[in-house]
XYZ file of N, CA and C in Angstrom:
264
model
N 0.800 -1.204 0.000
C 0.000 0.000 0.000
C 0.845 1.271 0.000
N 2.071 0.937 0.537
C 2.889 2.458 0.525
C 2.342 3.539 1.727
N 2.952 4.539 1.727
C 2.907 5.354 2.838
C 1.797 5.898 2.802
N 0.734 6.146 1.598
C -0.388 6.814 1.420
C -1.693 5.808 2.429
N -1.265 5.158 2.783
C -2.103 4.130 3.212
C -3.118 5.245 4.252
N -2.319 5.946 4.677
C -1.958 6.257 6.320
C -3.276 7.514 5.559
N -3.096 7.944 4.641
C -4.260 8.875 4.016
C -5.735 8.152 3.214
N -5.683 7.124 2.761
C -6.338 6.237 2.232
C -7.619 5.416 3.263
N -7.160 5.319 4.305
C -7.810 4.443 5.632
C -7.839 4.873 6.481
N -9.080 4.646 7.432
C -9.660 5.005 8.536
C -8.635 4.137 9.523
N -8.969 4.721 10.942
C -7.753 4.489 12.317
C -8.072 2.962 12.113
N -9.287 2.689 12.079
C -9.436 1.211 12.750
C -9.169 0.279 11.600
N -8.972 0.874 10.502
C -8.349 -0.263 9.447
C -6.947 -0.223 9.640
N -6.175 0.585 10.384
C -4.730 0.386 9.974
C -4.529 -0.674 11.558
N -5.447 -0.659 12.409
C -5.002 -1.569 13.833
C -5.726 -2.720 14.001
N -4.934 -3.870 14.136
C -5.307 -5.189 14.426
C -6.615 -5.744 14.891
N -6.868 -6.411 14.244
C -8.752 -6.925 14.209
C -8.729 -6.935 16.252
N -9.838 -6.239 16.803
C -9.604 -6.534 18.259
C -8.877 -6.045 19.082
N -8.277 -4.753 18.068
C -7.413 -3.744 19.033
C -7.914 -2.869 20.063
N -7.363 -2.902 21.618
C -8.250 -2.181 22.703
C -7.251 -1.874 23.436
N -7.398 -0.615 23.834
C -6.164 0.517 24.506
C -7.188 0.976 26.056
N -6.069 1.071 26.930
C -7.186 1.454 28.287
C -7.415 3.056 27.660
N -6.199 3.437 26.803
C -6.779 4.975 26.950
C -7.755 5.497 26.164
N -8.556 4.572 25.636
C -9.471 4.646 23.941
C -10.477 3.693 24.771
N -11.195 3.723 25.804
C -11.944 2.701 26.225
C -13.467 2.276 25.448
N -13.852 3.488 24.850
C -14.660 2.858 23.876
C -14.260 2.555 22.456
N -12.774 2.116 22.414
C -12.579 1.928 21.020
C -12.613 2.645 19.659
N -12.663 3.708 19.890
C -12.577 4.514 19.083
C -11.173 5.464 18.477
N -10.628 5.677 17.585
C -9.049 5.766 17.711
C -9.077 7.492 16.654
N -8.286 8.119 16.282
C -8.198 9.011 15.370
C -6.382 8.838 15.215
N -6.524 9.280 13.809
C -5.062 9.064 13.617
C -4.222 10.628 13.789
N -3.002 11.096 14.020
C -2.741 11.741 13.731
C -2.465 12.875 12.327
N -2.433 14.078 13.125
C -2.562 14.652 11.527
C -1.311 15.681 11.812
N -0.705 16.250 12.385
C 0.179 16.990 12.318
C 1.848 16.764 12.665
N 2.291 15.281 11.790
C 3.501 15.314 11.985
C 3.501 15.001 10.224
N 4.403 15.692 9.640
C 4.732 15.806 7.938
C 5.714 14.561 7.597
N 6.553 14.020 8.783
C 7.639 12.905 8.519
C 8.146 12.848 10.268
N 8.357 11.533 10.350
C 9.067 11.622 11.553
C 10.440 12.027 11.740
N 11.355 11.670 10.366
C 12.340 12.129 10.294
C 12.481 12.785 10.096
N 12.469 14.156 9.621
C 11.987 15.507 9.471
C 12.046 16.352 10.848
N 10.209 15.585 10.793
C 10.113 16.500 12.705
C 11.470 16.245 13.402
N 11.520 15.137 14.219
C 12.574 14.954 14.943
C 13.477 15.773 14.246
N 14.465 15.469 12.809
C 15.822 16.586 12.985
C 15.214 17.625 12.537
N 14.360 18.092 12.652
C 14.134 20.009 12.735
C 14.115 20.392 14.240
N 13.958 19.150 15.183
C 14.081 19.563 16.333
C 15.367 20.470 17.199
N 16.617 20.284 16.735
C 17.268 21.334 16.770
C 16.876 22.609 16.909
N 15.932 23.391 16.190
C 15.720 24.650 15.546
C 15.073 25.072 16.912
N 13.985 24.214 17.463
C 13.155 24.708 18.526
C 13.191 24.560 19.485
N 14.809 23.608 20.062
C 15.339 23.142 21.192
C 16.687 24.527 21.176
N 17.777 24.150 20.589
C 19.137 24.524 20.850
C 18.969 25.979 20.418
N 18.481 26.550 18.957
C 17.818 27.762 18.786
C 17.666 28.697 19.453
N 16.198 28.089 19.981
C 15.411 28.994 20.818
C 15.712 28.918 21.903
N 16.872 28.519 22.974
C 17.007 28.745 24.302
C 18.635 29.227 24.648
N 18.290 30.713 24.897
C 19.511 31.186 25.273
C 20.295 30.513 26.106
N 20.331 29.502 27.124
C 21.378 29.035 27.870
C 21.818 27.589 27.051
N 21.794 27.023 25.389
C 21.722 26.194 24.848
C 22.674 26.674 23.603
N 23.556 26.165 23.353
C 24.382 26.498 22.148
C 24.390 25.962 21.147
N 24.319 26.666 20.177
C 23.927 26.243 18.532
C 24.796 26.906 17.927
N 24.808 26.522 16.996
C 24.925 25.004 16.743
C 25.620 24.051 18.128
N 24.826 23.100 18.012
C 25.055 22.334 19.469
C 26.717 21.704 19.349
N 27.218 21.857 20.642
C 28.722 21.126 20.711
C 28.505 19.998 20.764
N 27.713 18.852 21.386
C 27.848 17.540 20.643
C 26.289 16.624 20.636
N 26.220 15.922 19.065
C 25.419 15.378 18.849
C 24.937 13.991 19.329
N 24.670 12.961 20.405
C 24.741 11.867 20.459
C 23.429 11.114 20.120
N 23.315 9.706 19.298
C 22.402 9.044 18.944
C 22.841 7.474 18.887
N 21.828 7.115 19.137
C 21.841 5.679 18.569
C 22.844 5.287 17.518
N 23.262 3.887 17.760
C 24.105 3.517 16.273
C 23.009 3.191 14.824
N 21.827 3.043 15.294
C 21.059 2.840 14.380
C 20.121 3.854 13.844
N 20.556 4.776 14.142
C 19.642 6.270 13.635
C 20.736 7.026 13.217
N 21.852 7.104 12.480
C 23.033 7.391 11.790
C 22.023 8.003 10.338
N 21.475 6.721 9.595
C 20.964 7.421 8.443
C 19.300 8.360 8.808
N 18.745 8.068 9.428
C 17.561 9.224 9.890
C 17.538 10.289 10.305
N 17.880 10.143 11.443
C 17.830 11.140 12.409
C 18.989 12.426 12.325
N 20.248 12.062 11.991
C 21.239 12.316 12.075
C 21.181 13.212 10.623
N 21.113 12.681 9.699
C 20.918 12.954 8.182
C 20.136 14.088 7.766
N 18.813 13.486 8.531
C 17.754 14.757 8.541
C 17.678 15.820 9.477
N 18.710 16.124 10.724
C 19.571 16.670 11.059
C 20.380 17.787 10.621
N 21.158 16.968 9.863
C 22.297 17.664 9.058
C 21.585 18.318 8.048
N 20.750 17.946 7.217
C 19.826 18.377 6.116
C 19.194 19.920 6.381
N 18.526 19.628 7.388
C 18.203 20.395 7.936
C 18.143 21.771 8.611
N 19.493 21.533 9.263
C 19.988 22.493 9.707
C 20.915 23.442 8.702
N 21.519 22.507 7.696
C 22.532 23.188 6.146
C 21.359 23.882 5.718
N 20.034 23.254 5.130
C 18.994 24.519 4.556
C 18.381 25.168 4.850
N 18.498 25.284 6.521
C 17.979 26.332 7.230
C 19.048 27.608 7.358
N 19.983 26.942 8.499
C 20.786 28.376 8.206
C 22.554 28.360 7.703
N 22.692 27.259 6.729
C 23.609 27.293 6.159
C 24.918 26.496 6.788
N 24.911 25.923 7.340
C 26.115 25.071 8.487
C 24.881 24.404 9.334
N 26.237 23.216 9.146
C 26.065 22.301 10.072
C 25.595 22.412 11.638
């Protein structure tokens, strides 16, 4: 189905026949609508963390992540921050 799925189908078609959450007690679910990419959001997070808080230095002195979020997080990160304000 591809990523459009997620636009294509209602909450309760994308979750397991019999899916029940204490916090949804009548079963009823809505999907989210305001994240554009997770990888994205997350590395634009820089901008509205290190940015915006004067006792926080930015460009940040050091980056640490997972060994397995090297190409995501990190990437879209770097992406990110080069076409926003030009450096790393």
């Amino acid at each position: 189905h591809g990523s459009n799925i997620w636009f294509q189908r209602e909450a309760k078609d994308l979750l397991p026949e019999g899916f029940t959450s204490e916090h949804s007690p009548n079963g009823k679910f809505t999907k989210e609508t305001d994240i554009m990419d997770v990888w994205f959001d997350s590395g634009s997070s820089h901008q509205g963390v290190c940015a915006e808080r004067d006792y926080l230095t930015y460009p940040a002195d050091l980056y640490l992540e997972g060994s397995d979020q090297y190409r995501g997080w990190f990437n879209s990160s770097l992406i990110t921050s080069v076409a926003y304000s030009g450096h790393a």
